[in-house]
């Protein structure tokens, strides 16, 4: 049997992990802030549920203006003094500031849009925000946007609200920018950042974060030092543009003497990858690809060592990696290889049974993932030139959005503050060179701002872009933060940003 001292020590550690780091001498008012976060729990959960009820879906024209206005109201309610909707040629952005009279400033990026959903695929209505038990995890909220990204963003705003409710001065000033087109690769977000007022405010910040729920099932977190870029586009083959084949669907018997736009597209797609059906084969595609450095490989190796290959494969529903590669090699490839992916293929009749038509049009939905030092414009230009060179210049290349990759120095003030916050909270941590997923961080890390940028946040969730998306609200695992713990970790992070900045100035 364990001694009473051991039991008490274990209990204290579990409590620290459940609620965030312990106060430091330089953290005035922290206990009041923590108490305010806990007192606000039920209201905060309800705010998240209400936000989930209002989905902004960029590619479907749903709630563009309403989503922006709601985002503006949320940040004002949380304590930001000034907030405005910023018009763009597409979905509006939102810009806000909170001047705490502090010496240092942190910027925060939000997205208020979500992916579309098919209600019939969900266990509960996707806009209801129902709380259910998740075995081995605790109580979770099910809803579109729960983890990507409204849940973590609500936790961050809850931390800001708590400072206001507790009458405690924020340790840093805040600059806030949000967009409603992240899920379609942010085609108009650069217009928000180019706004002179927005840019001037961001230039004062020491870095920018996007809130996230980043803990694994065993409580570990990976700090990402970058992300791949992304380009979303459609390749369209039509009899009208090609000058061959029909300009509408016709009887399939005519395939004997009429060209097929669908097969034309298939032939074009086949040139984009090598015989393995995997490796990009677009002319010059790897010309500007920057190999991983020795340090980046070291970070990835440490992250892989802390991971679990079997769990990863189970979540992905796979039994092997490309070319039967080992776990580490597969993760090197995940970080360093740019990709050409077919999201979907649409042509002709796709209902029950057959219809025996020769389609007059075929479309492939494509996404490109880019690594340093590739750019969006370079990738699109090379794709178009590649197709034209092979006799497919008639195929339309419609780019709907995109941006380049992002990278941040591990020695930046922002990353150092993230590391210190997790160390104080006793949350195990690794770093990795970059995420294989994407967000428009390049608008911050690239010129002219050249800021440090990263994803940060505790807690857990899953199902982003999928049915039954969820966010952990009450954790049954003392190693993983619940919703209140997420909010407390953000409060501690704000204290740590101020403390790290002060150290850097000495």
Short mmCIF file of C-alpha atoms in Angstrom, two decimals:
data_model
loop_
_atom_site.label_atom_id
_atom_site.label_comp_id
_atom_site.label_asym_id
_atom_site.label_seq_id
_atom_site.Cartn_x
_atom_site.Cartn_y
_atom_site.Cartn_z
CA UNK A 1 0.00 0.00 0.00
CA UNK A 2 1.23 3.50 -0.81
CA UNK A 3 1.99 5.93 2.01
CA UNK A 4 -0.29 8.88 2.73
CA UNK A 5 2.43 11.27 1.49
CA UNK A 6 2.65 9.44 -1.82
CA UNK A 7 -1.13 9.49 -2.25
CA UNK A 8 -1.28 13.21 -1.47
CA UNK A 9 1.57 13.94 -3.90
CA UNK A 10 -0.15 11.97 -6.66
CA UNK A 11 -3.39 13.81 -5.99
CA UNK A 12 -1.62 17.18 -6.20
CA UNK A 13 0.00 16.27 -9.51
CA UNK A 14 -3.33 15.10 -10.94
CA UNK A 15 -4.97 18.35 -9.83
CA UNK A 16 -2.21 20.41 -11.44
CA UNK A 17 -2.64 18.57 -14.71
CA UNK A 18 -6.40 18.96 -14.58
CA UNK A 19 -6.37 22.71 -14.00
CA UNK A 20 -3.11 24.06 -15.44
CA UNK A 21 0.14 25.37 -14.01
CA UNK A 22 0.66 26.66 -10.51
CA UNK A 23 1.00 30.38 -9.97
CA UNK A 24 4.35 32.08 -10.17
CA UNK A 25 5.45 35.18 -8.25
CA UNK A 26 5.04 37.27 -11.39
CA UNK A 27 1.44 36.19 -11.98
CA UNK A 28 -0.67 38.72 -10.07
CA UNK A 29 -4.31 37.76 -9.71
CA UNK A 30 -3.98 34.27 -11.17
CA UNK A 31 -5.97 32.60 -8.41
CA UNK A 32 -8.85 34.99 -9.06
CA UNK A 33 -8.66 34.29 -12.80
CA UNK A 34 -8.74 30.53 -12.23
CA UNK A 35 -11.74 30.89 -9.91
CA UNK A 36 -13.52 33.02 -12.52
CA UNK A 37 -12.90 30.40 -15.23
CA UNK A 38 -14.35 27.64 -13.06
CA UNK A 39 -17.36 29.75 -12.06
CA UNK A 40 -18.03 30.46 -15.74
CA UNK A 41 -17.97 26.80 -16.82
CA UNK A 42 -21.64 26.23 -17.55
CA UNK A 43 -22.04 29.59 -19.29
CA UNK A 44 -18.92 28.96 -21.37
CA UNK A 45 -20.18 25.56 -22.51
CA UNK A 46 -23.47 27.17 -23.46
CA UNK A 47 -21.64 29.88 -25.43
CA UNK A 48 -19.86 27.16 -27.39
CA UNK A 49 -23.16 25.38 -28.02
CA UNK A 50 -24.76 28.62 -29.24
CA UNK A 51 -21.83 29.29 -31.58
CA UNK A 52 -22.06 25.80 -33.03
CA UNK A 53 -25.72 26.51 -33.85
CA UNK A 54 -24.57 29.23 -36.29
CA UNK A 55 -22.36 27.59 -38.92
CA UNK A 56 -20.56 29.72 -41.49
CA UNK A 57 -19.89 27.55 -44.53
CA UNK A 58 -17.82 29.49 -47.04
CA UNK A 59 -18.21 27.27 -50.10
CA UNK A 60 -22.00 27.18 -49.75
CA UNK A 61 -22.63 30.87 -49.06
CA UNK A 62 -24.09 30.12 -45.61
CA UNK A 63 -24.06 32.76 -42.85
CA UNK A 64 -21.22 34.88 -44.23
CA UNK A 65 -22.33 38.19 -42.75
CA UNK A 66 -24.05 36.61 -39.74
CA UNK A 67 -20.91 34.62 -38.84
CA UNK A 68 -18.69 37.70 -38.98
CA UNK A 69 -21.04 39.78 -36.84
CA UNK A 70 -21.34 36.96 -34.32
CA UNK A 71 -17.55 36.64 -34.15
CA UNK A 72 -17.31 40.38 -33.54
CA UNK A 73 -19.88 40.20 -30.73
CA UNK A 74 -18.04 37.30 -29.06
CA UNK A 75 -14.71 39.14 -28.82
CA UNK A 76 -16.35 42.34 -27.58
CA UNK A 77 -18.22 40.35 -24.94
CA UNK A 78 -14.95 38.70 -23.89
CA UNK A 79 -13.34 42.07 -23.17
CA UNK A 80 -11.82 43.40 -26.38
CA UNK A 81 -12.36 47.16 -26.49
CA UNK A 82 -12.58 47.59 -30.25
CA UNK A 83 -13.75 45.14 -32.92
CA UNK A 84 -14.85 45.56 -36.50
CA UNK A 85 -15.88 43.48 -39.47
CA UNK A 86 -13.34 43.86 -42.29
CA UNK A 87 -14.87 43.50 -45.78
CA UNK A 88 -13.10 41.45 -48.46
CA UNK A 89 -13.99 40.36 -51.97
CA UNK A 90 -15.33 37.18 -50.35
CA UNK A 91 -16.31 36.32 -46.78
CA UNK A 92 -15.53 39.13 -44.29
CA UNK A 93 -12.80 39.06 -41.69
CA UNK A 94 -12.87 40.39 -38.13
CA UNK A 95 -10.25 42.57 -36.42
CA UNK A 96 -10.13 43.50 -32.74
CA UNK A 97 -7.74 44.93 -30.15
CA UNK A 98 -7.45 44.81 -26.38
CA UNK A 99 -5.12 47.39 -24.86
CA UNK A 100 -4.23 46.31 -21.33
CA UNK A 101 -1.53 48.94 -20.97
CA UNK A 102 1.02 46.13 -21.00
CA UNK A 103 4.57 46.31 -22.34
CA UNK A 104 4.10 43.46 -24.80
CA UNK A 105 1.51 42.35 -27.34
CA UNK A 106 0.37 38.92 -28.52
CA UNK A 107 -1.68 38.31 -31.66
CA UNK A 108 -4.36 35.64 -32.00
CA UNK A 109 -5.81 34.12 -35.19
CA UNK A 110 -9.31 32.60 -35.30
CA UNK A 111 -11.37 30.97 -38.02
CA UNK A 112 -15.12 31.21 -37.62
CA UNK A 113 -16.09 29.01 -40.57
CA UNK A 114 -16.65 25.25 -40.50
CA UNK A 115 -16.83 22.37 -42.96
CA UNK A 116 -20.22 21.36 -44.30
CA UNK A 117 -21.89 18.24 -42.89
CA UNK A 118 -24.43 15.53 -43.70
CA UNK A 119 -26.79 15.19 -40.69
CA UNK A 120 -27.68 11.57 -41.54
CA UNK A 121 -24.06 10.55 -40.86
CA UNK A 122 -24.06 11.91 -37.28
CA UNK A 123 -25.06 10.15 -34.04
CA UNK A 124 -26.66 13.39 -32.84
CA UNK A 125 -27.65 16.56 -34.73
CA UNK A 126 -24.43 18.33 -35.85
CA UNK A 127 -25.65 21.77 -34.69
CA UNK A 128 -27.06 20.67 -31.33
CA UNK A 129 -23.87 20.54 -29.28
CA UNK A 130 -24.99 17.51 -27.32
CA UNK A 131 -22.88 16.36 -24.35
CA UNK A 132 -22.24 12.60 -24.36
CA UNK A 133 -19.96 10.13 -22.61
CA UNK A 134 -16.88 9.01 -24.53
CA UNK A 135 -15.38 5.84 -23.05
CA UNK A 136 -11.90 6.38 -21.67
CA UNK A 137 -12.06 10.14 -22.27
CA UNK A 138 -14.91 11.70 -20.29
CA UNK A 139 -17.79 13.95 -21.31
CA UNK A 140 -17.51 15.46 -24.78
CA UNK A 141 -19.54 17.86 -26.89
CA UNK A 142 -20.57 16.62 -30.35
CA UNK A 143 -21.01 19.29 -33.01
CA UNK A 144 -19.65 20.72 -36.23
CA UNK A 145 -16.81 23.06 -35.26
CA UNK A 146 -16.46 21.58 -31.76
CA UNK A 147 -12.72 21.00 -32.14
CA UNK A 148 -12.05 22.76 -35.46
CA UNK A 149 -11.89 25.43 -34.14
CA UNK A 150 -14.77 26.86 -32.11
CA UNK A 151 -14.08 24.79 -28.99
CA UNK A 152 -10.44 25.82 -28.48
CA UNK A 153 -11.30 29.38 -29.50
CA UNK A 154 -14.12 29.51 -26.94
CA UNK A 155 -11.68 28.27 -24.29
CA UNK A 156 -9.28 31.08 -25.20
CA UNK A 157 -12.05 33.69 -25.01
CA UNK A 158 -13.13 32.20 -21.66
CA UNK A 159 -9.65 32.94 -20.32
CA UNK A 160 -9.91 36.56 -21.48
CA UNK A 161 -13.40 36.90 -19.96
CA UNK A 162 -12.06 35.59 -16.66
CA UNK A 163 -9.47 38.38 -16.39
CA UNK A 164 -12.27 40.89 -16.89
CA UNK A 165 -14.62 39.15 -14.44
CA UNK A 166 -11.89 38.89 -11.80
CA UNK A 167 -10.84 42.52 -12.23
CA UNK A 168 -7.31 41.40 -13.08
CA UNK A 169 -5.22 43.22 -15.66
CA UNK A 170 -4.17 41.17 -18.66
CA UNK A 171 -0.38 40.66 -18.70
CA UNK A 172 -0.20 41.38 -22.46
CA UNK A 173 -2.10 43.44 -25.01
CA UNK A 174 -3.97 41.46 -27.66
CA UNK A 175 -4.49 41.83 -31.40
CA UNK A 176 -7.17 39.61 -32.89
CA UNK A 177 -7.76 38.62 -36.53
CA UNK A 178 -10.33 36.12 -37.80
CA UNK A 179 -11.52 34.85 -41.14
CA UNK A 180 -14.50 32.94 -42.48
CA UNK A 181 -12.78 31.14 -45.36
CA UNK A 182 -10.14 28.94 -43.75
CA UNK A 183 -11.93 25.79 -44.86
CA UNK A 184 -11.62 26.81 -48.51
CA UNK A 185 -7.92 27.72 -48.24
CA UNK A 186 -8.32 31.39 -47.26
CA UNK A 187 -8.62 33.01 -50.70
CA UNK A 188 -9.34 36.51 -49.34
CA UNK A 189 -7.66 36.53 -45.92
CA UNK A 190 -4.57 38.35 -47.25
CA UNK A 191 -6.90 41.31 -47.90
CA UNK A 192 -7.65 41.45 -44.17
CA UNK A 193 -3.96 41.46 -43.28
CA UNK A 194 -3.23 44.10 -45.95
CA UNK A 195 -5.64 46.52 -44.25
CA UNK A 196 -3.31 49.30 -42.93
CA UNK A 197 -4.93 49.36 -39.48
CA UNK A 198 -4.68 45.58 -39.11
CA UNK A 199 -1.11 45.43 -40.33
CA UNK A 200 0.01 48.24 -38.02
CA UNK A 201 -1.49 46.45 -35.01
CA UNK A 202 0.11 43.11 -35.94
CA UNK A 203 3.52 44.70 -36.31
CA UNK A 204 3.49 45.37 -32.54
CA UNK A 205 2.99 41.69 -31.65
CA UNK A 206 5.78 39.32 -30.62
CA UNK A 207 4.00 36.40 -32.27
CA UNK A 208 0.64 34.89 -33.12
CA UNK A 209 -1.15 31.69 -32.13
CA UNK A 210 -4.14 29.75 -33.37
CA UNK A 211 -5.91 28.03 -30.44
CA UNK A 212 -6.03 24.25 -30.70
CA UNK A 213 -6.80 21.14 -28.64
CA UNK A 214 -3.41 19.54 -28.94
CA UNK A 215 -3.10 16.75 -26.37
CA UNK A 216 -2.87 13.06 -27.26
CA UNK A 217 -4.83 10.41 -25.38
CA UNK A 218 -1.93 10.05 -22.91
CA UNK A 219 -1.66 13.81 -22.38
CA UNK A 220 1.40 14.51 -24.54
CA UNK A 221 1.58 17.60 -26.77
CA UNK A 222 3.55 18.30 -29.93
CA UNK A 223 4.53 21.89 -30.64
CA UNK A 224 4.52 22.41 -34.39
CA UNK A 225 7.13 24.74 -35.82
CA UNK A 226 5.40 25.08 -39.17
CA UNK A 227 2.76 23.78 -41.53
CA UNK A 228 2.50 22.82 -45.15
CA UNK A 229 0.91 25.24 -47.56
CA UNK A 230 -2.25 24.27 -49.43
CA UNK A 231 -3.84 25.03 -52.79
CA UNK A 232 -7.40 24.00 -53.59
CA UNK A 233 -8.43 23.82 -57.23
CA UNK A 234 -10.68 22.11 -59.72
CA UNK A 235 -9.58 20.54 -63.01
CA UNK A 236 -12.46 20.59 -65.49
CA UNK A 237 -12.60 18.76 -68.80
CA UNK A 238 -15.50 19.62 -71.10
CA UNK A 239 -16.43 18.99 -74.69
CA UNK A 240 -17.07 22.71 -75.05
CA UNK A 241 -13.53 23.78 -74.02
CA UNK A 242 -11.78 20.78 -75.58
CA UNK A 243 -13.46 21.14 -78.93
CA UNK A 244 -13.89 17.38 -78.98
CA UNK A 245 -16.57 15.22 -77.42
CA UNK A 246 -20.12 16.37 -76.59
CA UNK A 247 -21.05 19.63 -74.88
CA UNK A 248 -23.74 17.74 -72.94
CA UNK A 249 -24.38 14.17 -71.78
CA UNK A 250 -25.22 11.87 -74.72
CA UNK A 251 -25.98 8.15 -75.18
CA UNK A 252 -23.06 5.93 -74.21
CA UNK A 253 -23.31 3.93 -77.45
CA UNK A 254 -21.74 6.95 -79.15
CA UNK A 255 -18.48 6.26 -77.32
CA UNK A 256 -17.65 4.28 -80.47
CA UNK A 257 -17.21 7.43 -82.56
CA UNK A 258 -17.24 10.41 -80.17
CA UNK A 259 -14.41 11.52 -77.85
CA UNK A 260 -14.91 11.37 -74.05
CA UNK A 261 -14.15 14.43 -71.87
CA UNK A 262 -14.18 12.11 -68.83
CA UNK A 263 -11.42 9.86 -70.22
CA UNK A 264 -9.58 13.00 -71.30
CA UNK A 265 -9.51 14.13 -67.68
CA UNK A 266 -8.46 10.69 -66.46
CA UNK A 267 -5.54 10.68 -68.90
CA UNK A 268 -4.52 14.16 -67.70
CA UNK A 269 -4.72 13.15 -64.05
CA UNK A 270 -2.54 10.14 -64.71
CA UNK A 271 0.33 12.41 -65.76
CA UNK A 272 0.34 14.25 -62.42
CA UNK A 273 1.82 11.33 -60.46
CA UNK A 274 4.42 8.66 -61.18
CA UNK A 275 3.65 5.00 -61.87
CA UNK A 276 3.37 4.40 -58.12
CA UNK A 277 0.22 6.54 -58.09
CA UNK A 278 1.78 8.55 -55.28
CA UNK A 279 4.88 10.58 -56.14
CA UNK A 280 4.14 13.95 -57.81
CA UNK A 281 5.33 14.01 -61.43
CA UNK A 282 4.52 17.61 -62.38
CA UNK A 283 7.47 19.10 -64.26
CA UNK A 284 9.79 20.95 -61.86
CA UNK A 285 7.64 20.08 -58.85
CA UNK A 286 10.60 19.38 -56.53
CA UNK A 287 12.77 22.22 -57.87
CA UNK A 288 12.37 24.48 -54.83
CA UNK A 289 11.70 21.83 -52.19
CA UNK A 290 13.93 22.47 -49.19
CA UNK A 291 15.12 19.23 -47.53
CA UNK A 292 14.61 18.73 -43.82
CA UNK A 293 17.58 19.90 -41.77
CA UNK A 294 19.40 17.61 -39.36
CA UNK A 295 17.74 19.45 -36.47
CA UNK A 296 14.27 19.06 -38.00
CA UNK A 297 14.85 15.33 -38.41
CA UNK A 298 16.01 15.17 -34.80
CA UNK A 299 12.78 16.84 -33.64
CA UNK A 300 10.61 14.54 -35.76
CA UNK A 301 12.46 11.48 -34.45
CA UNK A 302 11.85 12.54 -30.85
CA UNK A 303 8.18 13.16 -31.60
CA UNK A 304 7.85 9.75 -33.27
CA UNK A 305 9.55 8.07 -30.30
CA UNK A 306 6.87 9.56 -28.05
CA UNK A 307 4.07 8.46 -30.39
CA UNK A 308 2.28 5.17 -31.00
CA UNK A 309 2.34 3.71 -34.51
CA UNK A 310 -0.44 1.20 -33.86
CA UNK A 311 -2.77 3.91 -32.57
CA UNK A 312 -2.00 6.13 -35.56
CA UNK A 313 -2.76 3.33 -38.00
CA UNK A 314 -5.98 2.46 -36.18
CA UNK A 315 -7.22 6.05 -36.29
CA UNK A 316 -6.36 6.31 -40.00
CA UNK A 317 -7.80 2.92 -40.85
CA UNK A 318 -4.61 1.72 -42.57
CA UNK A 319 -2.36 -1.33 -42.24
CA UNK A 320 0.85 -0.07 -43.82
CA UNK A 321 2.66 3.08 -44.86
CA UNK A 322 3.67 3.90 -48.42
CA UNK A 323 6.36 1.51 -49.75
CA UNK A 324 6.15 -0.46 -46.47
CA UNK A 325 8.28 2.26 -44.84
CA UNK A 326 8.95 2.21 -41.11
CA UNK A 327 7.18 4.65 -38.79
CA UNK A 328 10.06 7.14 -38.64
CA UNK A 329 10.69 7.19 -42.40
CA UNK A 330 6.97 7.61 -43.03
CA UNK A 331 6.92 10.64 -40.71
CA UNK A 332 9.95 12.18 -42.42
CA UNK A 333 8.04 11.80 -45.69
CA UNK A 334 4.89 13.29 -44.15
CA UNK A 335 6.80 16.44 -43.22
CA UNK A 336 8.98 16.92 -46.28
CA UNK A 337 7.06 15.69 -49.33
CA UNK A 338 4.74 17.99 -51.27
CA UNK A 339 1.62 16.22 -52.55
CA UNK A 340 -0.93 16.13 -55.36
CA UNK A 341 -4.19 14.70 -54.01
CA UNK A 342 -7.52 13.91 -55.65
CA UNK A 343 -10.27 14.91 -53.20
CA UNK A 344 -13.10 13.85 -55.47
CA UNK A 345 -14.14 13.01 -59.03
CA UNK A 346 -17.46 14.12 -60.50
CA UNK A 347 -18.81 13.22 -63.92
CA UNK A 348 -21.98 12.01 -65.54
CA UNK A 349 -24.52 9.91 -63.67
CA UNK A 350 -23.70 8.83 -60.09
CA UNK A 351 -27.10 7.62 -58.84
CA UNK A 352 -28.38 4.06 -58.34
CA UNK A 353 -27.82 1.62 -61.17
CA UNK A 354 -26.63 2.86 -64.53
CA UNK A 355 -27.77 5.45 -67.07
CA UNK A 356 -25.58 4.67 -70.09
CA UNK A 357 -24.45 8.21 -70.84
CA UNK A 358 -21.27 9.65 -72.29
CA UNK A 359 -20.69 12.72 -70.06
CA UNK A 360 -19.94 16.06 -71.65
CA UNK A 361 -18.08 17.26 -68.56
CA UNK A 362 -15.80 15.83 -65.87
CA UNK A 363 -14.29 17.52 -62.82
CA UNK A 364 -11.55 16.56 -60.37
CA UNK A 365 -11.28 18.34 -57.04
CA UNK A 366 -7.58 18.61 -56.23
CA UNK A 367 -5.51 19.82 -53.30
CA UNK A 368 -1.78 20.47 -53.40
CA UNK A 369 0.29 20.47 -50.20
CA UNK A 370 3.43 22.61 -50.35
CA UNK A 371 6.64 22.62 -48.32
CA UNK A 372 9.37 25.26 -47.98
CA UNK A 373 10.46 26.90 -50.30
CA UNK A 374 7.51 26.31 -52.65
CA UNK A 375 4.90 29.01 -53.27
CA UNK A 376 1.28 28.91 -54.33
CA UNK A 377 1.88 30.85 -57.55
CA UNK A 378 4.81 28.61 -58.51
CA UNK A 379 2.78 25.44 -57.94
CA UNK A 380 -0.19 26.62 -60.01
CA UNK A 381 2.02 27.85 -62.85
CA UNK A 382 3.91 24.54 -63.00
CA UNK A 383 0.67 22.56 -63.00
CA UNK A 384 -0.74 24.57 -65.92
CA UNK A 385 2.51 24.33 -67.91
CA UNK A 386 2.70 20.59 -67.28
CA UNK A 387 -0.82 20.01 -68.61
CA UNK A 388 -0.33 22.25 -71.65
CA UNK A 389 2.93 20.53 -72.60
CA UNK A 390 1.13 17.17 -72.75
CA UNK A 391 -1.83 18.29 -74.81
CA UNK A 392 -4.19 19.05 -71.95
CA UNK A 393 -4.09 22.85 -72.16
CA UNK A 394 -7.86 22.90 -72.69
CA UNK A 395 -8.50 21.57 -69.18
CA UNK A 396 -9.60 24.42 -66.94
CA UNK A 397 -7.59 25.01 -63.78
CA UNK A 398 -9.85 26.89 -61.39
CA UNK A 399 -7.99 27.86 -58.19
CA UNK A 400 -10.44 28.47 -55.35
CA UNK A 401 -7.90 29.28 -52.62
CA UNK A 402 -4.44 28.64 -51.27
CA UNK A 403 -1.24 29.83 -49.62
CA UNK A 404 2.35 28.77 -49.11
CA UNK A 405 3.99 26.88 -46.21
CA UNK A 406 4.92 28.42 -42.88
CA UNK A 407 7.97 27.97 -40.62
CA UNK A 408 8.90 29.39 -37.20
CA UNK A 409 12.24 29.31 -35.35
CA UNK A 410 12.20 27.10 -32.27
CA UNK A 411 14.19 29.81 -30.44
CA UNK A 412 11.55 32.49 -31.01
CA UNK A 413 9.95 34.15 -28.01
CA UNK A 414 6.59 32.58 -28.88
CA UNK A 415 7.86 28.98 -28.92
CA UNK A 416 9.90 29.53 -25.76
CA UNK A 417 6.77 30.80 -23.99
CA UNK A 418 4.80 27.77 -25.18
CA UNK A 419 7.50 25.41 -23.90
CA UNK A 420 7.69 27.13 -20.51
CA UNK A 421 3.91 27.08 -20.09
CA UNK A 422 3.73 23.33 -20.73
CA UNK A 423 6.71 22.66 -18.46
CA UNK A 424 5.00 24.52 -15.59
CA UNK A 425 1.77 22.60 -16.24
CA UNK A 426 3.73 19.31 -16.21
CA UNK A 427 2.42 18.45 -19.67
CA UNK A 428 4.93 16.26 -21.57
CA UNK A 429 5.97 17.89 -24.83
CA UNK A 430 7.85 17.28 -28.04
CA UNK A 431 8.37 19.51 -31.07
CA UNK A 432 8.05 18.70 -34.74
CA UNK A 433 9.26 20.46 -37.87
CA UNK A 434 5.83 21.02 -39.37
CA UNK A 435 2.28 19.84 -39.58
CA UNK A 436 1.21 17.92 -42.67
CA UNK A 437 -2.05 19.86 -42.38
CA UNK A 438 -2.31 23.50 -43.32
CA UNK A 439 -3.38 26.91 -42.08
CA UNK A 440 -2.67 30.36 -43.57
CA UNK A 441 0.18 31.13 -41.17
CA UNK A 442 2.38 32.27 -44.05
CA UNK A 443 0.53 35.61 -44.12
CA UNK A 444 2.12 36.19 -40.70
CA UNK A 445 5.48 34.41 -40.99
CA UNK A 446 6.16 35.66 -44.52
CA UNK A 447 6.96 39.21 -45.59
CA UNK A 448 6.23 41.89 -44.62
CA UNK A 449 5.30 40.84 -41.04
CA UNK A 450 7.78 37.95 -40.56
CA UNK A 451 6.22 37.00 -37.23
CA UNK A 452 6.59 33.81 -35.21
CA UNK A 453 3.41 31.75 -35.47
CA UNK A 454 2.17 28.51 -33.96
CA UNK A 455 -0.74 26.38 -32.85
CA UNK A 456 -1.21 26.11 -29.09
CA UNK A 457 -3.64 24.67 -26.60
CA UNK A 458 -4.39 21.74 -24.31
CA UNK A 459 -7.36 19.41 -24.17
CA UNK A 460 -8.52 16.92 -26.75
CA UNK A 461 -10.95 16.52 -29.59
CA UNK A 462 -11.39 14.71 -32.87
CA UNK A 463 -13.46 14.19 -35.98
CA UNK A 464 -12.50 17.45 -37.69
CA UNK A 465 -14.11 17.53 -41.16
CA UNK A 466 -15.87 14.25 -40.29
CA UNK A 467 -19.15 13.13 -38.70
CA UNK A 468 -19.42 13.26 -34.89
CA UNK A 469 -16.75 15.92 -34.41
CA UNK A 470 -16.10 16.26 -30.69
CA UNK A 471 -14.37 18.30 -27.98
CA UNK A 472 -13.50 17.07 -24.49
CA UNK A 473 -15.44 19.05 -21.87
CA UNK A 474 -14.91 17.06 -18.66
CA UNK A 475 -11.86 14.81 -18.71
CA UNK A 476 -11.82 11.46 -16.90
CA UNK A 477 -8.06 11.23 -17.48
CA UNK A 478 -6.00 13.38 -15.08
CA UNK A 479 -3.28 13.65 -17.75
CA UNK A 480 -5.60 15.42 -20.20
CA UNK A 481 -7.16 18.85 -19.71
CA UNK A 482 -10.90 19.37 -19.82
CA UNK A 483 -12.49 22.61 -21.00
CA UNK A 484 -11.68 24.61 -17.85
CA UNK A 485 -8.12 23.31 -17.92
CA UNK A 486 -7.78 24.50 -21.52
CA UNK A 487 -8.89 28.00 -20.52
CA UNK A 488 -6.54 28.07 -17.51
CA UNK A 489 -3.64 26.97 -19.70
CA UNK A 490 -4.33 29.93 -22.00
CA UNK A 491 -4.33 32.29 -19.01
CA UNK A 492 -1.00 30.85 -17.89
CA UNK A 493 0.34 31.22 -21.42
CA UNK A 494 -0.48 34.94 -21.42
CA UNK A 495 1.43 35.34 -18.15
CA UNK A 496 4.33 33.38 -19.64
CA UNK A 497 4.47 35.48 -22.84
CA UNK A 498 4.92 38.59 -20.69
CA UNK A 499 7.52 36.89 -18.51
CA UNK A 500 9.48 35.50 -21.49
CA UNK A 501 9.41 38.89 -23.23
CA UNK A 502 10.73 40.58 -20.09
CA UNK A 503 13.60 38.08 -19.88
CA UNK A 504 14.48 38.69 -23.52
CA UNK A 505 14.82 42.41 -22.88
CA UNK A 506 17.28 42.03 -20.00
#
